[in-house]
Amino acid sequence: MKLSQFKFNLPESLVANNPAEERDEARLMVLHKDSGKIEHKIFKDVLGYFDDKDVMILNNTKVFPARLYGNKEKTGATIEVFLLRELNKELRLWDVLVDPARKIRVGNKLYFGDDDLLVAEVVDNTTSRGRTIRFLFEGSDEEFRKNVEILGETPLPKYIKRKATAEDKERYQTIFAKHEGAVAAPTAGLHFSRELMKRLELKGVDFAEVTLHVGLGTFRTVEVEDLTKHKMDSEQFIIEQKDANIVNRALENKKRICAVGTTSMRAIESAVSANRTLKAANDWTSKFIFPPYDFSIANSMITNFHTPESTLLMMVSAFGGYENVMNAYEVAVKEKYKFYSYGDAMLII
């Protein structure tokens, strides 16, 4: 398929700048992939589509406050440093993006916080905006992370045209987040409230957890018309044996298995055994899913509404059927559904 087949017109007014009042009260579009039928619901209505021993697969990655603002030595210029991933815990080496990049060279020192709570030195150039930096910090790892927590800002996506607030610290995080490592939230999971999860549990729905640390590569613009030539960035994922067992039991019993979000879907599709069951894994994936694609594990999916021409929209189209999904997006625009991270949700069954 071609990149241009995933274009659609999205009015600026439909980009969600704030979350729904209550997590589980965002709107929910239900798309039936066999018939293309569409229903309009509220997110907590997902309860009606799942039964005893069905499984929901959740990504339990935790977003860390990845956006820091520092000052360059000598000039005092303000520099935004976006922490992408820790390369070496002992040496405190990090892969980062810097802005404005033209001002930052190898050997430069950066100071963070009024009393220079953290200081970093640039040790390498990786891409035009990418750098490797080393934090010059003598304390324990726990103290270092505490300082990042104090100085860092919730890494809201750039299209949200406002500063991150205290509310974002809570709302740009799923309630089941456990393992720190993501620079963006697995947004489909943001719609789950404690009450809704309790009600699903009481109905007999099982939860399996996977960890995929969402990197910025998920949102990298596709710049080639021929999709087979696009390369995804690698992201780390972990699937424990006990969670694989929960999923495989449901597979065996032909139950509904729902991947909550494109990140959960990518993790499970990166760990399929030869006999098409889910296996435990601790690995990196750069899997790029676009139509046509034969899915092995999940038979339903919850996802948000994504950007035109994004790899996320391509995966959703592979799962729900290209015509079905592009038609559903047309309906979503007409019905004024909210798009992106803080936007509304879609259930594909």
Tab-separated table of C-alpha atoms in Angstrom:
chain	number	residue	atom	x	y	z
A	1	MET	CA	0.000	0.000	0.000
A	2	LYS	CA	0.991	3.615	-0.500
A	3	LEU	CA	1.421	6.406	2.033
A	4	SER	CA	-1.024	8.671	0.180
A	5	GLN	CA	-3.825	6.136	0.753
A	6	PHE	CA	-3.787	7.112	4.447
A	7	LYS	CA	-4.448	10.806	3.942
A	8	PHE	CA	-7.614	12.361	5.329
A	9	ASN	CA	-8.630	15.869	6.218
A	10	LEU	CA	-8.537	16.494	9.969
A	11	PRO	CA	-9.773	19.882	11.191
A	12	GLU	CA	-7.510	21.434	13.853
A	13	SER	CA	-10.550	21.815	16.136
A	14	LEU	CA	-10.806	18.013	16.537
A	15	VAL	CA	-7.361	17.634	18.114
A	16	ALA	CA	-7.944	17.055	21.846
A	17	ASN	CA	-5.923	19.439	24.012
A	18	ASN	CA	-7.358	18.137	27.289
A	19	PRO	CA	-8.558	14.746	28.545
A	20	ALA	CA	-12.253	13.905	29.021
A	21	GLU	CA	-13.643	14.976	32.398
A	22	GLU	CA	-13.669	11.334	33.560
A	23	ARG	CA	-11.363	8.691	32.090
A	24	ASP	CA	-14.122	6.280	31.105
A	25	GLU	CA	-16.497	8.916	29.719
A	26	ALA	CA	-14.691	9.695	26.480
A	27	ARG	CA	-16.714	8.744	23.408
A	28	LEU	CA	-16.335	5.275	21.948
A	29	MET	CA	-16.907	4.282	18.349
A	30	VAL	CA	-17.511	0.550	17.898
A	31	LEU	CA	-16.523	-0.797	14.482
A	32	HIS	CA	-17.652	-4.289	13.492
A	33	LYS	CA	-14.975	-5.441	11.094
A	34	ASP	CA	-17.037	-8.133	9.333
A	35	SER	CA	-19.898	-5.836	8.368
A	36	GLY	CA	-18.365	-2.372	8.664
A	37	LYS	CA	-21.255	-1.424	10.987
A	38	ILE	CA	-20.569	1.492	13.348
A	39	GLU	CA	-22.060	2.193	16.790
A	40	HIS	CA	-21.614	5.342	18.878
A	41	LYS	CA	-21.129	4.753	22.600
A	42	ILE	CA	-19.353	6.023	25.730
A	43	PHE	CA	-16.087	4.290	26.702
A	44	LYS	CA	-17.517	2.584	29.817
A	45	ASP	CA	-19.918	0.759	27.437
A	46	VAL	CA	-17.010	-1.577	26.493
A	47	LEU	CA	-18.346	-3.586	29.400
A	48	GLY	CA	-21.172	-4.816	27.151
A	49	TYR	CA	-18.792	-6.356	24.591
A	50	PHE	CA	-16.759	-8.637	26.872
A	51	ASP	CA	-17.614	-11.741	28.863
A	52	ASP	CA	-16.304	-14.344	31.272
A	53	LYS	CA	-12.734	-15.475	30.419
A	54	ASP	CA	-12.270	-12.939	27.630
A	55	VAL	CA	-8.859	-11.249	27.901
A	56	MET	CA	-7.720	-7.655	27.652
A	57	ILE	CA	-4.007	-7.128	27.030
A	58	LEU	CA	-2.716	-3.935	28.676
A	59	ASN	CA	0.605	-2.156	28.232
A	60	ASN	CA	1.850	-1.373	31.745
A	61	THR	CA	4.716	0.927	30.711
A	62	LYS	CA	5.056	4.103	32.759
A	63	VAL	CA	5.744	7.528	31.300
A	64	PHE	CA	8.593	9.411	32.945
A	65	PRO	CA	8.886	13.232	32.970
A	66	ALA	CA	11.102	13.252	29.890
A	67	ARG	CA	11.090	16.951	28.977
A	68	LEU	CA	13.745	19.034	30.766
A	69	TYR	CA	14.722	22.681	30.317
A	70	GLY	CA	18.340	23.595	30.954
A	71	ASN	CA	20.801	26.388	30.322
A	72	LYS	CA	23.939	26.178	28.275
A	73	GLU	CA	27.174	27.063	30.069
A	74	LYS	CA	28.647	30.499	29.347
A	75	THR	CA	25.766	31.777	27.146
A	76	GLY	CA	22.927	30.780	29.500
A	77	ALA	CA	20.722	30.006	26.447
A	78	THR	CA	17.624	27.933	27.313
A	79	ILE	CA	17.781	24.443	25.806
A	80	GLU	CA	15.022	21.840	25.758
A	81	VAL	CA	16.363	18.345	26.387
A	82	PHE	CA	14.001	15.459	25.699
A	83	LEU	CA	15.173	12.228	27.359
A	84	LEU	CA	14.605	9.322	24.975
A	85	ARG	CA	16.239	6.420	26.779
A	86	GLU	CA	18.886	5.513	29.286
A	87	LEU	CA	21.863	3.890	27.558
A	88	ASN	CA	23.954	3.092	30.629
A	89	LYS	CA	22.725	3.339	34.213
A	90	GLU	CA	26.186	3.355	35.864
A	91	LEU	CA	27.603	6.042	33.568
A	92	ARG	CA	24.256	7.941	33.470
A	93	LEU	CA	24.416	8.061	29.687
A	94	TRP	CA	21.214	9.068	27.904
A	95	ASP	CA	20.022	9.270	24.345
A	96	VAL	CA	18.255	12.668	23.996
A	97	LEU	CA	16.849	15.190	21.545
A	98	VAL	CA	17.890	18.821	21.964
A	99	ASP	CA	16.238	22.000	20.765
A	100	PRO	CA	17.594	24.306	19.349
A	101	ALA	CA	20.081	21.670	18.163
A	102	ARG	CA	22.417	23.987	16.240
A	103	LYS	CA	23.629	25.483	19.541
A	104	ILE	CA	24.596	22.194	21.158
A	105	ARG	CA	27.986	20.654	20.437
A	106	VAL	CA	30.052	17.834	21.910
A	107	GLY	CA	31.765	19.066	25.078
A	108	ASN	CA	29.028	21.590	25.986
A	109	LYS	CA	27.749	21.496	29.561
A	110	LEU	CA	24.060	21.963	30.406
A	111	TYR	CA	22.725	23.069	33.798
A	112	PHE	CA	19.242	22.164	35.048
A	113	GLY	CA	17.294	23.779	37.897
A	114	ASP	CA	17.824	27.023	39.804
A	115	ASP	CA	20.614	25.573	41.920
A	116	ASP	CA	22.021	23.320	39.159
A	117	LEU	CA	20.290	20.269	40.600
A	118	LEU	CA	21.569	18.320	37.584
A	119	VAL	CA	24.478	19.005	35.234
A	120	ALA	CA	25.076	17.141	31.972
A	121	GLU	CA	27.815	17.050	29.387
A	122	VAL	CA	27.243	16.395	25.674
A	123	VAL	CA	29.424	13.440	24.645
A	124	ASP	CA	28.226	12.578	21.125
A	125	ASN	CA	26.059	13.618	18.158
A	126	THR	CA	23.644	10.911	17.003
A	127	THR	CA	21.288	12.601	14.509
A	128	SER	CA	20.607	16.217	13.510
A	129	ARG	CA	18.723	16.783	16.790
A	130	GLY	CA	19.941	13.734	18.680
A	131	ARG	CA	22.752	13.779	21.221
A	132	THR	CA	24.215	11.438	23.825
A	133	ILE	CA	24.634	13.193	27.169
A	134	ARG	CA	26.194	12.132	30.447
A	135	PHE	CA	24.744	13.410	33.718
A	136	LEU	CA	27.524	14.365	36.132
A	137	PHE	CA	25.827	13.145	39.291
A	138	GLU	CA	27.486	11.515	42.284
A	139	GLY	CA	24.423	10.386	44.260
A	140	SER	CA	22.440	7.139	44.112
A	141	ASP	CA	20.193	6.151	41.222
A	142	GLU	CA	17.198	6.813	43.449
A	143	GLU	CA	18.353	10.412	44.113
A	144	PHE	CA	19.094	10.943	40.432
A	145	ARG	CA	15.585	9.833	39.439
A	146	LYS	CA	14.070	11.995	42.148
A	147	ASN	CA	15.839	15.009	40.628
A	148	VAL	CA	14.589	14.111	37.139
A	149	GLU	CA	11.092	13.886	38.664
A	150	ILE	CA	11.501	17.374	40.226
A	151	LEU	CA	12.885	19.015	37.074
A	152	GLY	CA	11.109	17.060	34.349
A	153	GLU	CA	7.836	17.909	32.689
A	154	THR	CA	5.171	15.451	31.513
A	155	PRO	CA	6.127	14.864	27.866
A	156	LEU	CA	2.862	15.941	26.261
A	157	PRO	CA	3.024	15.632	22.473
A	158	LYS	CA	3.987	18.839	20.648
A	159	TYR	CA	0.563	19.200	19.000
A	160	ILE	CA	-0.970	19.903	22.434
A	161	LYS	CA	-0.469	23.636	22.372
A	162	ARG	CA	-0.194	24.327	26.089
A	163	LYS	CA	2.180	23.775	28.974
A	164	ALA	CA	1.952	20.538	30.920
A	165	THR	CA	0.107	20.894	34.231
A	166	ALA	CA	-0.090	18.946	37.506
A	167	GLU	CA	-3.269	17.282	36.159
A	168	ASP	CA	-1.310	15.931	33.172
A	169	LYS	CA	1.059	14.136	35.540
A	170	GLU	CA	-1.857	11.955	36.563
A	171	ARG	CA	-3.947	11.905	33.375
A	172	TYR	CA	-1.132	11.270	30.882
A	173	GLN	CA	-0.495	7.985	32.679
A	174	THR	CA	-2.606	4.815	32.731
A	175	ILE	CA	-3.884	3.672	36.115
A	176	PHE	CA	-2.036	0.359	35.603
A	177	ALA	CA	1.362	1.940	34.753
A	178	LYS	CA	4.181	0.079	36.554
A	179	HIS	CA	7.489	-0.017	34.713
A	180	GLU	CA	9.074	3.310	33.920
A	181	GLY	CA	10.527	3.752	30.452
A	182	ALA	CA	8.041	5.389	28.068
A	183	VAL	CA	8.319	8.894	26.635
A	184	ALA	CA	4.706	8.796	25.451
A	185	ALA	CA	1.633	7.226	27.025
A	186	PRO	CA	-0.002	4.105	25.557
A	187	THR	CA	-3.063	6.258	24.983
A	188	ALA	CA	-5.814	3.650	24.497
A	189	GLY	CA	-5.178	2.609	28.111
A	190	LEU	CA	-5.839	6.141	29.406
A	191	HIS	CA	-9.603	5.497	29.159
A	192	PHE	CA	-9.645	2.827	31.867
A	193	SER	CA	-10.799	3.961	35.308
A	194	ARG	CA	-10.454	1.891	38.484
A	195	GLU	CA	-14.219	1.463	38.637
A	196	LEU	CA	-14.453	0.210	35.039
A	197	MET	CA	-11.646	-2.284	35.587
A	198	LYS	CA	-13.368	-3.566	38.716
A	199	ARG	CA	-16.613	-4.023	36.783
A	200	LEU	CA	-14.815	-5.894	33.978
A	201	GLU	CA	-13.167	-8.084	36.606
A	202	LEU	CA	-16.526	-8.862	38.228
A	203	LYS	CA	-17.812	-9.878	34.802
A	204	GLY	CA	-14.973	-12.432	34.624
A	205	VAL	CA	-12.728	-10.605	32.148
A	206	ASP	CA	-9.039	-11.475	32.618
A	207	PHE	CA	-6.213	-8.981	32.203
A	208	ALA	CA	-2.807	-9.856	30.789
A	209	GLU	CA	-0.056	-7.258	30.967
A	210	VAL	CA	2.808	-6.616	28.592
A	211	THR	CA	5.419	-3.876	28.757
A	212	LEU	CA	6.409	-1.930	25.663
A	213	HIS	CA	8.333	1.252	26.339
A	214	VAL	CA	6.902	3.710	23.862
A	215	GLY	CA	9.586	5.759	22.126
A	216	LEU	CA	9.214	8.758	19.854
A	217	GLY	CA	9.791	6.501	16.837
A	218	THR	CA	6.125	5.501	17.118
A	219	PHE	CA	5.278	9.008	15.925
A	220	ARG	CA	8.049	9.397	13.352
A	221	THR	CA	6.705	10.760	10.075
A	222	VAL	CA	6.594	8.282	7.223
A	223	GLU	CA	8.514	9.911	4.399
A	224	VAL	CA	8.356	7.225	1.722
A	225	GLU	CA	5.376	6.575	-0.555
A	226	ASP	CA	6.231	2.854	-0.690
A	227	LEU	CA	5.469	1.595	2.842
A	228	THR	CA	7.781	-1.413	2.537
A	229	LYS	CA	10.697	1.042	2.625
A	230	HIS	CA	9.773	2.670	5.961
A	231	LYS	CA	11.878	1.637	8.965
A	232	MET	CA	10.462	1.752	12.504
A	233	ASP	CA	12.641	2.645	15.513
A	234	SER	CA	13.290	-0.202	17.961
A	235	GLU	CA	11.338	-0.276	21.216
A	236	GLN	CA	11.944	-2.571	24.173
A	237	PHE	CA	9.179	-4.979	25.180
A	238	ILE	CA	8.711	-7.619	27.854
A	239	ILE	CA	6.106	-10.377	28.098
A	240	GLU	CA	6.116	-12.578	31.226
A	241	GLN	CA	5.280	-16.266	31.000
A	242	LYS	CA	2.254	-15.932	33.330
A	243	ASP	CA	0.702	-13.317	31.015
A	244	ALA	CA	1.424	-15.399	27.908
A	245	ASN	CA	-0.372	-18.290	29.665
A	246	ILE	CA	-3.499	-16.161	30.267
A	247	VAL	CA	-3.615	-15.202	26.581
A	248	ASN	CA	-2.924	-18.714	25.299
A	249	ARG	CA	-5.671	-20.179	27.482
A	250	ALA	CA	-8.126	-17.718	25.916
A	251	LEU	CA	-6.812	-18.567	22.428
A	252	GLU	CA	-7.379	-22.248	23.103
A	253	ASN	CA	-10.916	-21.583	24.337
A	254	LYS	CA	-11.688	-19.263	21.389
A	255	LYS	CA	-12.424	-16.313	23.667
A	256	ARG	CA	-12.324	-12.643	22.765
A	257	ILE	CA	-8.762	-11.331	23.092
A	258	CYS	CA	-8.480	-7.569	22.995
A	259	ALA	CA	-5.216	-5.686	22.450
A	260	VAL	CA	-5.588	-2.391	24.293
A	261	GLY	CA	-3.667	-0.029	22.032
A	262	THR	CA	-1.283	-0.294	19.099
A	263	THR	CA	1.658	-0.780	21.487
A	264	SER	CA	0.139	-3.898	23.100
A	265	MET	CA	-0.646	-5.174	19.602
A	266	ARG	CA	2.919	-4.604	18.412
A	267	ALA	CA	4.348	-6.358	21.472
A	268	ILE	CA	2.230	-9.490	21.092
A	269	GLU	CA	2.726	-9.675	17.322
A	270	SER	CA	6.488	-9.530	17.960
A	271	ALA	CA	6.316	-12.631	20.186
A	272	VAL	CA	4.335	-15.199	18.202
A	273	SER	CA	5.561	-18.807	18.412
A	274	ALA	CA	5.739	-21.223	15.466
A	275	ASN	CA	2.339	-22.657	16.426
A	276	ARG	CA	0.798	-19.145	16.567
A	277	THR	CA	0.591	-18.796	20.330
A	278	LEU	CA	2.083	-16.046	22.489
A	279	LYS	CA	5.512	-16.640	23.990
A	280	ALA	CA	7.352	-14.942	26.839
A	281	ALA	CA	9.935	-12.424	25.609
A	282	ASN	CA	12.370	-9.737	26.684
A	283	ASP	CA	13.478	-8.138	23.456
A	284	TRP	CA	13.388	-5.140	21.110
A	285	THR	CA	10.926	-4.771	18.253
A	286	SER	CA	10.920	-2.633	15.147
A	287	LYS	CA	7.872	-4.378	13.691
A	288	PHE	CA	5.882	-2.253	11.241
A	289	ILE	CA	2.324	-3.492	10.681
A	290	PHE	CA	0.393	-2.227	7.649
A	291	PRO	CA	-2.219	-3.796	5.327
A	292	PRO	CA	-2.393	-6.583	4.360
A	293	TYR	CA	-1.299	-8.336	7.544
A	294	ASP	CA	-2.370	-11.578	9.182
A	295	PHE	CA	-2.792	-11.104	12.955
A	296	SER	CA	-2.061	-14.146	15.145
A	297	ILE	CA	-3.214	-13.353	18.686
A	298	ALA	CA	-5.844	-10.625	19.218
A	299	ASN	CA	-9.293	-10.711	17.605
A	300	SER	CA	-10.404	-7.305	18.915
A	301	MET	CA	-8.665	-4.016	19.603
A	302	ILE	CA	-9.135	-0.732	21.460
A	303	THR	CA	-7.357	2.280	20.033
A	304	ASN	CA	-7.556	6.077	19.812
A	305	PHE	CA	-8.041	8.096	16.629
A	306	HIS	CA	-4.700	8.699	14.950
A	307	THR	CA	-2.938	11.183	12.698
A	308	PRO	CA	-3.282	11.055	8.904
A	309	GLU	CA	-0.468	9.009	7.300
A	310	SER	CA	0.763	7.666	10.662
A	311	THR	CA	2.080	4.137	11.281
A	312	LEU	CA	-0.620	3.839	13.979
A	313	LEU	CA	-3.433	4.444	11.476
A	314	MET	CA	-1.792	1.888	9.164
A	315	MET	CA	-1.799	-0.786	11.872
A	316	VAL	CA	-5.435	-0.080	12.755
A	317	SER	CA	-6.353	-0.317	9.034
A	318	ALA	CA	-4.576	-3.661	8.806
A	319	PHE	CA	-6.653	-4.916	11.737
A	320	GLY	CA	-10.073	-3.451	10.946
A	321	GLY	CA	-9.826	-3.532	7.149
A	322	TYR	CA	-8.623	-0.550	5.126
A	323	GLU	CA	-12.040	0.504	3.706
A	324	ASN	CA	-13.805	-0.004	7.053
A	325	VAL	CA	-11.298	2.085	8.987
A	326	MET	CA	-11.002	4.929	6.478
A	327	ASN	CA	-14.800	5.100	6.356
A	328	ALA	CA	-14.949	5.081	10.192
A	329	TYR	CA	-12.480	7.983	10.273
A	330	GLU	CA	-14.667	9.921	7.829
A	331	VAL	CA	-17.615	9.332	10.179
A	332	ALA	CA	-15.468	10.324	13.192
A	333	VAL	CA	-14.623	13.685	11.572
A	334	LYS	CA	-18.263	14.279	10.651
A	335	GLU	CA	-19.436	13.342	14.170
A	336	LYS	CA	-16.708	15.507	15.732
A	337	TYR	CA	-14.899	12.771	17.628
A	338	LYS	CA	-11.730	14.019	19.328
A	339	PHE	CA	-8.389	12.807	17.946
A	340	TYR	CA	-4.952	11.836	19.310
A	341	SER	CA	-3.593	11.175	22.808
A	342	TYR	CA	-6.341	12.819	24.867
A	343	GLY	CA	-9.003	12.023	22.283
A	344	ASP	CA	-11.833	9.503	21.983
A	345	ALA	CA	-11.582	5.743	21.482
A	346	MET	CA	-12.488	3.076	18.973
A	347	LEU	CA	-13.253	-0.584	19.667
A	348	ILE	CA	-12.809	-2.904	16.675
A	349	ILE	CA	-14.505	-6.276	17.022
